[in-house]
PDB file of C-alpha atoms and ligand atoms in Angstrom:
ATOM      1  CA  MET M  12      82.091 247.393 126.963  1.00 96.00           C
ATOM      2  CA  LEU M  13      78.859 247.434 128.966  1.00 98.00           C
ATOM      3  CA  LEU M  14      78.141 251.127 128.465  1.00 98.00           C
ATOM      4  CA  LYS M  15      79.555 251.925 125.083  1.00 98.00           C
ATOM      5  CA  ASP M  16      78.633 255.649 123.968  1.00 98.00           C
ATOM      6  CA  ARG M  17      75.973 256.016 126.654  1.00 98.00           C
ATOM      7  CA  ILE M  18      75.724 259.411 128.211  1.00 99.00           C
ATOM      8  CA  ALA M  19      75.915 259.363 131.999  1.00 99.00           C
ATOM      9  CA  VAL M  20      75.375 262.112 134.498  1.00 99.00           C
ATOM     10  CA  VAL M  21      76.652 261.536 138.008  1.00 99.00           C
ATOM     11  CA  THR M  22      76.180 264.091 140.790  1.00 99.00           C
ATOM     12  CA  GLY M  23      78.707 264.182 143.682  1.00 98.00           C
ATOM     13  CA  ALA M  24      81.218 262.291 141.489  1.00 98.00           C
ATOM     14  CA  GLY M  25      84.218 264.280 142.616  1.00 98.00           C
ATOM     15  CA  SER M  26      85.112 262.022 145.449  1.00 98.00           C
ATOM     16  CA  GLY M  27      84.410 258.639 147.009  1.00 98.00           C
ATOM     17  CA  ILE M  28      81.587 256.313 145.816  1.00 98.00           C
ATOM     18  CA  GLY M  29      80.327 258.665 143.113  1.00 98.00           C
ATOM     19  CA  ARG M  30      83.828 259.077 141.716  1.00 98.00           C
ATOM     20  CA  ALA M  31      84.476 255.328 141.679  1.00 98.00           C
ATOM     21  CA  GLY M  32      81.218 254.678 139.917  1.00 99.00           C
ATOM     22  CA  ALA M  33      81.941 257.386 137.378  1.00 99.00           C
ATOM     23  CA  LEU M  34      85.393 255.937 136.733  1.00 98.00           C
ATOM     24  CA  LEU M  35      84.050 252.585 136.210  1.00 98.00           C
ATOM     25  CA  MET M  36      81.388 253.947 133.777  1.00 99.00           C
ATOM     26  CA  GLY M  37      84.100 255.680 131.840  1.00 98.00           C
ATOM     27  CA  LYS M  38      86.045 252.541 131.616  1.00 98.00           C
ATOM     28  CA  GLU M  39      82.962 250.683 130.278  1.00 98.00           C
ATOM     29  CA  GLY M  40      82.623 253.180 127.420  1.00 98.00           C
ATOM     30  CA  ALA M  41      80.175 255.775 128.863  1.00 99.00           C
ATOM     31  CA  ILE M  42      80.644 259.496 128.170  1.00 98.00           C
ATOM     32  CA  VAL M  43      80.462 260.748 131.819  1.00 99.00           C
ATOM     33  CA  VAL M  44      79.350 264.213 133.026  1.00 99.00           C
ATOM     34  CA  ILE M  45      80.818 264.813 136.377  1.00 98.00           C
ATOM     35  CA  ALA M  46      78.577 267.078 138.379  1.00 98.00           C
ATOM     36  CA  ASP M  47      80.153 268.019 141.655  1.00 98.00           C
ATOM     37  CA  ARG M  48      79.915 271.281 143.709  1.00 98.00           C
ATOM     38  CA  ASP M  49      83.806 271.095 144.000  1.00 98.00           C
ATOM     39  CA  GLU M  50      84.916 272.229 140.652  1.00 98.00           C
ATOM     40  CA  THR M  51      88.557 271.134 141.174  1.00 98.00           C
ATOM     41  CA  ALA M  52      87.617 267.613 142.272  1.00 98.00           C
ATOM     42  CA  GLY M  53      85.097 267.271 139.550  1.00 98.00           C
ATOM     43  CA  LYS M  54      87.685 268.265 136.886  1.00 98.00           C
ATOM     44  CA  ALA M  55      90.232 265.921 138.356  1.00 98.00           C
ATOM     45  CA  ALA M  56      87.806 262.997 138.180  1.00 98.00           C
ATOM     46  CA  ALA M  57      87.000 263.938 134.575  1.00 98.00           C
ATOM     47  CA  GLU M  58      90.736 264.042 133.747  1.00 98.00           C
ATOM     48  CA  GLU M  59      91.238 260.731 135.257  1.00 98.00           C
ATOM     49  CA  ILE M  60      88.591 259.094 133.133  1.00 98.00           C
ATOM     50  CA  CYS M  61      90.160 260.842 129.865  1.00 98.00           C
ATOM     51  CA  SER M  62      93.706 259.841 130.814  1.00 98.00           C
ATOM     52  CA  ALA M  63      92.616 256.188 131.105  1.00 98.00           C
ATOM     53  CA  GLY M  64      91.334 256.589 127.514  1.00 98.00           C
ATOM     54  CA  GLY M  65      87.671 257.289 128.372  1.00 98.00           C
ATOM     55  CA  ARG M  66      85.602 260.333 127.755  1.00 98.00           C
ATOM     56  CA  ALA M  67      84.308 262.708 130.462  1.00 98.00           C
ATOM     57  CA  GLU M  68      83.624 266.324 131.325  1.00 98.00           C
ATOM     58  CA  ALA M  69      82.987 268.293 134.426  1.00 98.00           C
ATOM     59  CA  ILE M  70      80.022 270.639 135.016  1.00 98.00           C
ATOM     60  CA  ALA M  71      80.457 272.272 138.413  1.00 98.00           C
ATOM     61  CA  THR M  72      77.040 271.778 140.048  1.00 98.00           C
ATOM     62  CA  ASN M  73      75.792 272.346 143.519  1.00 98.00           C
ATOM     63  CA  VAL M  74      72.587 270.246 143.688  1.00 98.00           C
ATOM     64  CA  SER M  75      71.089 272.326 146.403  1.00 98.00           C
ATOM     65  CA  ASP M  76      70.505 275.082 143.884  1.00 98.00           C
ATOM     66  CA  ASP M  77      67.629 274.349 141.348  1.00 98.00           C
ATOM     67  CA  THR M  78      69.093 276.555 138.691  1.00 98.00           C
ATOM     68  CA  GLN M  79      72.411 274.646 138.711  1.00 98.00           C
ATOM     69  CA  ILE M  80      70.579 271.259 138.381  1.00 99.00           C
ATOM     70  CA  GLU M  81      68.546 272.765 135.438  1.00 98.00           C
ATOM     71  CA  ARG M  82      71.776 274.109 133.928  1.00 98.00           C
ATOM     72  CA  LEU M  83      73.430 270.649 134.222  1.00 98.00           C
ATOM     73  CA  ILE M  84      70.679 268.731 132.546  1.00 99.00           C
ATOM     74  CA  ALA M  85      70.037 271.382 129.869  1.00 98.00           C
ATOM     75  CA  THR M  86      73.728 271.586 128.938  1.00 98.00           C
ATOM     76  CA  THR M  87      74.140 267.926 128.829  1.00 98.00           C
ATOM     77  CA  LEU M  88      71.054 267.484 126.560  1.00 98.00           C
ATOM     78  CA  ASP M  89      72.279 270.346 124.408  1.00 98.00           C
ATOM     79  CA  ARG M  90      75.761 268.757 123.938  1.00 98.00           C
ATOM     80  CA  HIS M  91      74.784 265.136 123.659  1.00 98.00           C
ATOM     81  CA  ASP M  92      71.077 265.115 122.571  1.00 98.00           C
ATOM     82  CA  ARG M  93      70.331 262.330 125.110  1.00 98.00           C
ATOM     83  CA  ILE M  94      70.974 261.104 128.668  1.00 99.00           C
ATOM     84  CA  ASP M  95      71.011 257.439 129.207  1.00 99.00           C
ATOM     85  CA  ILE M  96      72.120 257.277 132.882  1.00 99.00           C
ATOM     86  CA  LEU M  97      71.437 259.597 135.650  1.00 99.00           C
ATOM     87  CA  HIS M  98      73.167 258.623 139.048  1.00 99.00           C
ATOM     88  CA  ASN M  99      71.885 261.057 141.695  1.00 99.00           C
ATOM     89  CA  HIS M 100      74.536 260.473 144.268  1.00 98.00           C
ATOM     90  CA  ALA M 101      75.348 263.731 146.122  1.00 98.00           C
ATOM     91  CA  GLY M 102      73.996 263.759 149.643  1.00 98.00           C
ATOM     92  CA  ILE M 103      74.572 264.867 153.221  1.00 97.00           C
ATOM     93  CA  GLN M 104      74.353 263.428 156.698  1.00 96.00           C
ATOM     94  CA  VAL M 105      72.954 265.504 159.542  1.00 95.00           C
ATOM     95  CA  GLY M 106      73.282 263.333 162.689  1.00 92.00           C
ATOM     96  CA  GLY M 107      71.339 263.474 165.890  1.00 93.00           C
ATOM     97  CA  PRO M 108      68.006 262.669 167.558  1.00 95.00           C
ATOM     98  CA  LEU M 109      64.818 264.598 167.250  1.00 97.00           C
ATOM     99  CA  THR M 110      65.490 267.147 170.082  1.00 98.00           C
ATOM    100  CA  GLU M 111      68.903 267.934 168.737  1.00 97.00           C
ATOM    101  CA  VAL M 112      68.395 268.403 164.957  1.00 97.00           C
ATOM    102  CA  GLY M 113      66.983 271.781 164.057  1.00 98.00           C
ATOM    103  CA  THR M 114      64.433 272.344 161.380  1.00 98.00           C
ATOM    104  CA  ASP M 115      67.342 273.762 159.262  1.00 98.00           C
ATOM    105  CA  GLY M 116      69.112 270.336 159.515  1.00 98.00           C
ATOM    106  CA  MET M 117      65.894 268.561 158.416  1.00 98.00           C
ATOM    107  CA  ASP M 118      65.236 271.138 155.604  1.00 98.00           C
ATOM    108  CA  THR M 119      68.877 270.730 154.281  1.00 98.00           C
ATOM    109  CA  SER M 120      68.707 266.960 154.447  1.00 98.00           C
ATOM    110  CA  TRP M 121      65.408 267.011 152.492  1.00 98.00           C
ATOM    111  CA  ARG M 122      66.727 269.627 149.945  1.00 98.00           C
ATOM    112  CA  ILE M 123      69.930 267.680 149.116  1.00 98.00           C
ATOM    113  CA  ASN M 124      69.028 263.992 149.674  1.00 98.00           C
ATOM    114  CA  VAL M 125      65.529 263.985 148.317  1.00 98.00           C
ATOM    115  CA  ARG M 126      64.541 267.161 146.511  1.00 98.00           C
ATOM    116  CA  ALA M 127      67.673 267.314 144.299  1.00 99.00           C
ATOM    117  CA  HIS M 128      67.210 263.647 143.162  1.00 99.00           C
ATOM    118  CA  PHE M 129      63.590 264.530 142.535  1.00 99.00           C
ATOM    119  CA  LEU M 130      64.389 267.546 140.382  1.00 99.00           C
ATOM    120  CA  ALA M 131      67.163 265.999 138.324  1.00 99.00           C
ATOM    121  CA  ALA M 132      65.051 262.964 137.551  1.00 99.00           C
ATOM    122  CA  LYS M 133      62.075 265.091 136.737  1.00 98.00           C
ATOM    123  CA  LEU M 134      64.136 267.081 134.182  1.00 99.00           C
ATOM    124  CA  VAL M 135      65.815 264.035 132.649  1.00 98.00           C
ATOM    125  CA  MET M 136      62.531 261.942 132.369  1.00 98.00           C
ATOM    126  CA  PRO M 137      61.085 263.524 129.268  1.00 98.00           C
ATOM    127  CA  ALA M 138      64.290 262.961 127.347  1.00 98.00           C
ATOM    128  CA  MET M 139      64.569 259.376 128.591  1.00 98.00           C
ATOM    129  CA  VAL M 140      60.867 258.694 127.546  1.00 98.00           C
ATOM    130  CA  ALA M 141      61.405 260.398 124.122  1.00 98.00           C
ATOM    131  CA  GLN M 142      64.612 258.317 123.390  1.00 98.00           C
ATOM    132  CA  GLY M 143      62.895 254.975 124.387  1.00 98.00           C
ATOM    133  CA  GLY M 144      64.507 254.383 127.808  1.00 98.00           C
ATOM    134  CA  GLY M 145      67.000 255.126 130.323  1.00 98.00           C
ATOM    135  CA  VAL M 146      68.311 254.300 133.814  1.00 99.00           C
ATOM    136  CA  ILE M 147      68.119 256.306 136.981  1.00 99.00           C
ATOM    137  CA  VAL M 148      70.017 255.331 140.236  1.00 99.00           C
ATOM    138  CA  ASN M 149      69.206 257.185 143.287  1.00 99.00           C
ATOM    139  CA  THR M 150      71.685 256.891 146.080  1.00 99.00           C
ATOM    140  CA  ALA M 151      69.922 256.292 149.376  1.00 98.00           C
ATOM    141  CA  SER M 152      71.858 254.304 152.225  1.00 98.00           C
ATOM    142  CA  ASN M 153      71.182 251.177 154.208  1.00 98.00           C
ATOM    143  CA  SER M 154      69.732 253.907 156.401  1.00 98.00           C
ATOM    144  CA  GLY M 155      66.871 253.977 153.862  1.00 98.00           C
ATOM    145  CA  VAL M 156      65.882 250.431 154.732  1.00 98.00           C
ATOM    146  CA  PHE M 157      66.585 250.114 158.484  1.00 97.00           C
ATOM    147  CA  TYR M 158      66.946 252.331 161.593  1.00 95.00           C
ATOM    148  CA  ASP M 159      69.963 253.284 163.589  1.00 88.00           C
ATOM    149  CA  HIS M 160      70.224 255.433 166.658  1.00 89.00           C
ATOM    150  CA  GLU M 161      70.067 259.288 166.430  1.00 92.00           C
ATOM    151  CA  MET M 162      69.680 259.622 162.743  1.00 94.00           C
ATOM    152  CA  ILE M 163      66.254 261.372 162.475  1.00 97.00           C
ATOM    153  CA  ALA M 164      67.049 263.617 159.460  1.00 97.00           C
ATOM    154  CA  TYR M 165      69.268 261.173 157.569  1.00 97.00           C
ATOM    155  CA  ALA M 166      67.120 258.088 158.073  1.00 97.00           C
ATOM    156  CA  THR M 167      63.959 260.008 157.180  1.00 98.00           C
ATOM    157  CA  SER M 168      65.430 261.529 154.074  1.00 98.00           C
ATOM    158  CA  LYS M 169      66.966 258.196 152.832  1.00 98.00           C
ATOM    159  CA  HIS M 170      63.814 256.265 153.447  1.00 98.00           C
ATOM    160  CA  ALA M 171      62.128 258.973 151.345  1.00 98.00           C
ATOM    161  CA  VAL M 172      64.685 258.298 148.556  1.00 99.00           C
ATOM    162  CA  VAL M 173      63.684 254.657 148.488  1.00 99.00           C
ATOM    163  CA  ALA M 174      60.013 255.435 148.444  1.00 98.00           C
ATOM    164  CA  MET M 175      60.502 258.059 145.776  1.00 98.00           C
ATOM    165  CA  THR M 176      62.562 255.549 143.704  1.00 99.00           C
ATOM    166  CA  ARG M 177      59.816 252.951 143.889  1.00 98.00           C
ATOM    167  CA  GLN M 178      57.125 255.403 142.848  1.00 98.00           C
ATOM    168  CA  MET M 179      59.108 256.688 139.934  1.00 98.00           C
ATOM    169  CA  SER M 180      59.811 253.160 138.876  1.00 98.00           C
ATOM    170  CA  ILE M 181      56.252 252.040 138.564  1.00 98.00           C
ATOM    171  CA  ASP M 182      55.206 255.271 136.839  1.00 98.00           C
ATOM    172  CA  TYR M 183      57.756 255.069 134.046  1.00 98.00           C
ATOM    173  CA  ALA M 184      58.437 251.295 133.695  1.00 98.00           C
ATOM    174  CA  ARG M 185      56.266 251.220 130.551  1.00 98.00           C
ATOM    175  CA  HIS M 186      58.544 253.709 129.003  1.00 98.00           C
ATOM    176  CA  ASN M 187      61.530 251.397 129.515  1.00 98.00           C
ATOM    177  CA  VAL M 188      63.088 253.746 132.170  1.00 99.00           C
ATOM    178  CA  ARG M 189      64.384 251.770 135.094  1.00 99.00           C
ATOM    179  CA  VAL M 190      64.836 253.379 138.501  1.00 99.00           C
ATOM    180  CA  ASN M 191      66.611 251.734 141.406  1.00 99.00           C
ATOM    181  CA  ALA M 192      68.096 252.885 144.786  1.00 99.00           C
ATOM    182  CA  LEU M 193      71.623 252.214 145.895  1.00 99.00           C
ATOM    183  CA  CYS M 194      71.926 251.549 149.584  1.00 99.00           C
ATOM    184  CA  PRO M 195      75.495 251.219 150.820  1.00 98.00           C
ATOM    185  CA  GLY M 196      76.434 250.659 154.390  1.00 98.00           C
ATOM    186  CA  TRP M 197      79.819 251.908 155.873  1.00 97.00           C
ATOM    187  CA  VAL M 198      82.041 252.890 152.941  1.00 98.00           C
ATOM    188  CA  ASP M 199      85.464 254.333 153.653  1.00 96.00           C
ATOM    189  CA  THR M 200      85.114 257.810 152.292  1.00 97.00           C
ATOM    190  CA  PRO M 201      85.437 261.441 153.546  1.00 97.00           C
ATOM    191  CA  PHE M 202      81.727 261.382 154.051  1.00 97.00           C
ATOM    192  CA  ASN M 203      82.256 259.699 157.384  1.00 94.00           C
ATOM    193  CA  ASP M 204      84.912 262.260 158.689  1.00 92.00           C
ATOM    194  CA  PRO M 205      82.383 264.080 160.857  1.00 86.00           C
ATOM    195  CA  PHE M 206      81.350 260.705 162.401  1.00 87.00           C
ATOM    196  CA  VAL M 207      84.920 259.637 162.893  1.00 90.00           C
ATOM    197  CA  ALA M 208      85.547 263.057 164.754  1.00 87.00           C
ATOM    198  CA  GLN M 209      82.334 262.653 166.818  1.00 84.00           C
ATOM    199  CA  MET M 210      83.414 259.092 167.961  1.00 87.00           C
ATOM    200  CA  GLY M 211      86.840 260.373 168.968  1.00 91.00           C
ATOM    201  CA  GLY M 212      88.982 259.041 166.132  1.00 93.00           C
ATOM    202  CA  ARG M 213      89.573 256.290 163.646  1.00 94.00           C
ATOM    203  CA  GLU M 214      90.148 253.429 166.097  1.00 95.00           C
ATOM    204  CA  ALA M 215      86.837 253.943 167.834  1.00 95.00           C
ATOM    205  CA  VAL M 216      85.031 253.844 164.515  1.00 94.00           C
ATOM    206  CA  GLU M 217      86.982 250.598 163.426  1.00 95.00           C
ATOM    207  CA  THR M 218      85.798 249.067 166.748  1.00 96.00           C
ATOM    208  CA  TYR M 219      82.244 250.179 166.187  1.00 94.00           C
ATOM    209  CA  ILE M 220      82.146 248.715 162.619  1.00 96.00           C
ATOM    210  CA  ARG M 221      83.620 245.403 163.837  1.00 97.00           C
ATOM    211  CA  THR M 222      80.809 245.168 166.322  1.00 96.00           C
ATOM    212  CA  LYS M 223      77.880 246.423 164.261  1.00 96.00           C
ATOM    213  CA  VAL M 224      78.761 244.931 160.646  1.00 98.00           C
ATOM    214  CA  PRO M 225      78.631 241.080 160.378  1.00 98.00           C
ATOM    215  CA  MET M 226      81.427 241.230 157.864  1.00 98.00           C
ATOM    216  CA  GLN M 227      83.426 243.236 160.452  1.00 98.00           C
ATOM    217  CA  ARG M 228      84.733 245.826 157.940  1.00 98.00           C
ATOM    218  CA  TRP M 229      84.165 248.829 155.706  1.00 97.00           C
ATOM    219  CA  ALA M 230      83.235 248.429 152.100  1.00 98.00           C
ATOM    220  CA  THR M 231      85.720 249.860 149.550  1.00 98.00           C
ATOM    221  CA  VAL M 232      84.375 252.368 147.088  1.00 98.00           C
ATOM    222  CA  ASN M 233      85.245 249.852 144.325  1.00 98.00           C
ATOM    223  CA  GLU M 234      82.869 247.230 145.817  1.00 98.00           C
ATOM    224  CA  ILE M 235      80.063 249.782 145.625  1.00 98.00           C
ATOM    225  CA  ALA M 236      81.124 250.892 142.076  1.00 98.00           C
ATOM    226  CA  GLU M 237      80.528 247.352 140.902  1.00 98.00           C
ATOM    227  CA  ALA M 238      76.969 247.542 142.207  1.00 98.00           C
ATOM    228  CA  ILE M 239      76.523 250.906 140.455  1.00 99.00           C
ATOM    229  CA  LEU M 240      77.645 249.355 137.260  1.00 99.00           C
ATOM    230  CA  PHE M 241      75.242 246.488 137.695  1.00 99.00           C
ATOM    231  CA  LEU M 242      72.434 248.914 138.187  1.00 99.00           C
ATOM    232  CA  VAL M 243      73.147 251.233 135.239  1.00 99.00           C
ATOM    233  CA  SER M 244      74.021 248.532 132.720  1.00 98.00           C
ATOM    234  CA  ASP M 245      71.797 245.935 130.981  1.00 98.00           C
ATOM    235  CA  LYS M 246      73.098 243.452 133.466  1.00 98.00           C
ATOM    236  CA  SER M 247      70.057 244.520 135.615  1.00 98.00           C
ATOM    237  CA  SER M 248      67.752 244.803 132.547  1.00 98.00           C
ATOM    238  CA  PHE M 249      64.612 243.532 134.340  1.00 98.00           C
ATOM    239  CA  MET M 250      65.180 245.194 137.623  1.00 98.00           C
ATOM    240  CA  THR M 251      63.276 248.395 138.641  1.00 99.00           C
ATOM    241  CA  GLY M 252      62.019 249.801 141.838  1.00 98.00           C
ATOM    242  CA  GLN M 253      64.462 248.008 144.039  1.00 98.00           C
ATOM    243  CA  ALA M 254      66.626 249.038 146.851  1.00 98.00           C
ATOM    244  CA  LEU M 255      70.030 247.290 146.456  1.00 99.00           C
ATOM    245  CA  VAL M 256      71.632 247.006 149.822  1.00 98.00           C
ATOM    246  CA  ILE M 257      75.381 246.485 150.023  1.00 98.00           C
ATOM    247  CA  ASP M 258      76.242 246.688 153.670  1.00 98.00           C
ATOM    248  CA  GLY M 259      78.045 243.564 154.844  1.00 98.00           C
ATOM    249  CA  GLY M 260      74.846 242.424 156.590  1.00 98.00           C
ATOM    250  CA  GLU M 261      74.459 245.385 158.939  1.00 98.00           C
ATOM    251  CA  SER M 262      70.817 246.080 158.149  1.00 98.00           C
ATOM    252  CA  ILE M 263      69.661 242.426 158.809  1.00 97.00           C
ATOM    253  CA  ALA M 264      71.786 241.622 161.838  1.00 95.00           C
TER     254      ALA M 264
HETATM  255  N1  NAD J  10      80.307 256.718 152.680  1.00 50.52           N
HETATM  256  C1  NAD J  10      79.364 255.997 153.246  1.00 50.52           C
HETATM  257  O1  NAD J  10      79.582 255.309 154.271  1.00 50.52           O
HETATM  258  C2  NAD J  10      77.947 256.140 152.652  1.00 50.52           C
HETATM  259  C3  NAD J  10      76.966 255.086 153.048  1.00 50.52           C
HETATM  260  C4  NAD J  10      75.734 255.107 152.586  1.00 50.52           C
HETATM  261  C5  NAD J  10      75.391 256.163 151.765  1.00 50.52           C
HETATM  262  N2  NAD J  10      76.299 257.171 151.344  1.00 50.52           N
HETATM  263  C6  NAD J  10      75.811 258.135 150.463  1.00 50.52           C
HETATM  264  O2  NAD J  10      76.746 258.418 149.543  1.00 50.52           O
HETATM  265  C7  NAD J  10      76.808 259.857 149.267  1.00 50.52           C
HETATM  266  C8  NAD J  10      78.139 260.427 149.683  1.00 50.52           C
HETATM  267  O3  NAD J  10      79.144 259.793 148.932  1.00 50.52           O
HETATM  268  P1  NAD J  10      80.570 259.411 149.464  1.00 50.52           P
HETATM  269  O4  NAD J  10      80.531 258.533 150.549  1.00 50.52           O
HETATM  270  O5  NAD J  10      81.361 259.005 148.266  1.00 50.52           O
HETATM  271  O6  NAD J  10      81.182 260.814 150.013  1.00 50.52           O
HETATM  272  P2  NAD J  10      82.374 261.729 149.678  1.00 50.52           P
HETATM  273  O7  NAD J  10      82.421 262.704 150.720  1.00 50.52           O
HETATM  274  O8  NAD J  10      83.603 260.920 149.322  1.00 50.52           O
HETATM  275  O9  NAD J  10      81.998 262.526 148.212  1.00 50.52           O
HETATM  276  C9  NAD J  10      80.773 263.350 148.213  1.00 50.52           C
HETATM  277  C10 NAD J  10      80.953 264.294 147.044  1.00 50.52           C
HETATM  278  O10 NAD J  10      79.682 264.862 146.777  1.00 50.52           O
HETATM  279  C11 NAD J  10      80.062 266.303 146.646  1.00 50.52           C
HETATM  280  N3  NAD J  10      78.967 267.037 147.145  1.00 50.52           N
HETATM  281  C12 NAD J  10      78.575 267.225 148.419  1.00 50.52           C
HETATM  282  N4  NAD J  10      77.472 268.071 148.434  1.00 50.52           N
HETATM  283  C13 NAD J  10      77.143 268.430 147.125  1.00 50.52           C
HETATM  284  C14 NAD J  10      76.178 269.170 146.591  1.00 50.52           C
HETATM  285  N5  NAD J  10      75.326 269.833 147.316  1.00 50.52           N
HETATM  286  N6  NAD J  10      76.122 269.273 145.243  1.00 50.52           N
HETATM  287  C15 NAD J  10      77.042 268.636 144.431  1.00 50.52           C
HETATM  288  N7  NAD J  10      78.011 267.782 144.934  1.00 50.52           N
HETATM  289  C16 NAD J  10      78.089 267.729 146.320  1.00 50.52           C
HETATM  290  C17 NAD J  10      81.329 266.543 147.441  1.00 50.52           C
HETATM  291  O11 NAD J  10      82.124 267.709 146.959  1.00 50.52           O
HETATM  292  C18 NAD J  10      82.088 265.223 147.190  1.00 50.52           C
HETATM  293  O12 NAD J  10      82.893 265.351 146.023  1.00 50.52           O
HETATM  294  C19 NAD J  10      75.696 260.387 150.102  1.00 50.52           C
HETATM  295  O13 NAD J  10      74.541 260.493 149.248  1.00 50.52           O
HETATM  296  C20 NAD J  10      75.609 259.305 151.182  1.00 50.52           C
HETATM  297  O14 NAD J  10      74.310 259.545 151.792  1.00 50.52           O
HETATM  298  C21 NAD J  10      77.527 257.131 151.778  1.00 50.52           C
END
């Protein structure tokens, strides 16, 4: 088992990519704390890990609320004495160009995509330093390493996640804390439902993806979960400050 007895906290783990990564961490022996704002989905993910023979618990957490992040980290440290893995995954997408995105859309994007990752990492870091090391994965997106049309708030916040990841990584590398960014492209999860609606339905999006992505398809959540496992395990033991892009070639086409 790659993660035997490691304590892992995953935000946004009630669905999609975060959930698939959490399930794989559980399978690899981690004790997984599922932190999703959707309490039912969070509990269901934790139960699935447990019914597969793993160990998990859910702590309902909305990462846009500082006090809930503080409670998540304090409760986990109280129960387990350490946190080996923090996967900051919850995020939102506010689409649109400069003239259509309100300051509220920019503020919310910053608060959830960047500030929440910052705060959770800030609260976990002293414990990781004291225990001799740890791993943080911050979910960005391939929108954190390239530019698409009409994504001012999303691309800006996701580029900031990559910058923040790199800065954290060099500041704490000597404490054996590794920090990397996860940069998926199109992954088939409910996260894209608003875009599917905006495009006029599933078929339009399939055509769009066939045109834009060199591999001509969506990623599955399991393909991204394998990359998460790589980043949080010792398989990536000399890797820090990197943005791991898994996007079927979209960002370099
Ligand atoms: N799906 C994609 O194509 C794709 C591509 C690149 C990056 N991402 C990133 O992945 C993340 C979304 O993951 P997904 O695609 O698995 O989506 P998803 O919709 O399947 O799951 C998102 C989960 O996050 C939870 N969540 C949302 N806001 C939250 C909050 N404020 N606090 C706590 N939990 C919250 C939801 O309840 C849900 O369970 C985002 O950070 C997004 O930028 C997704």
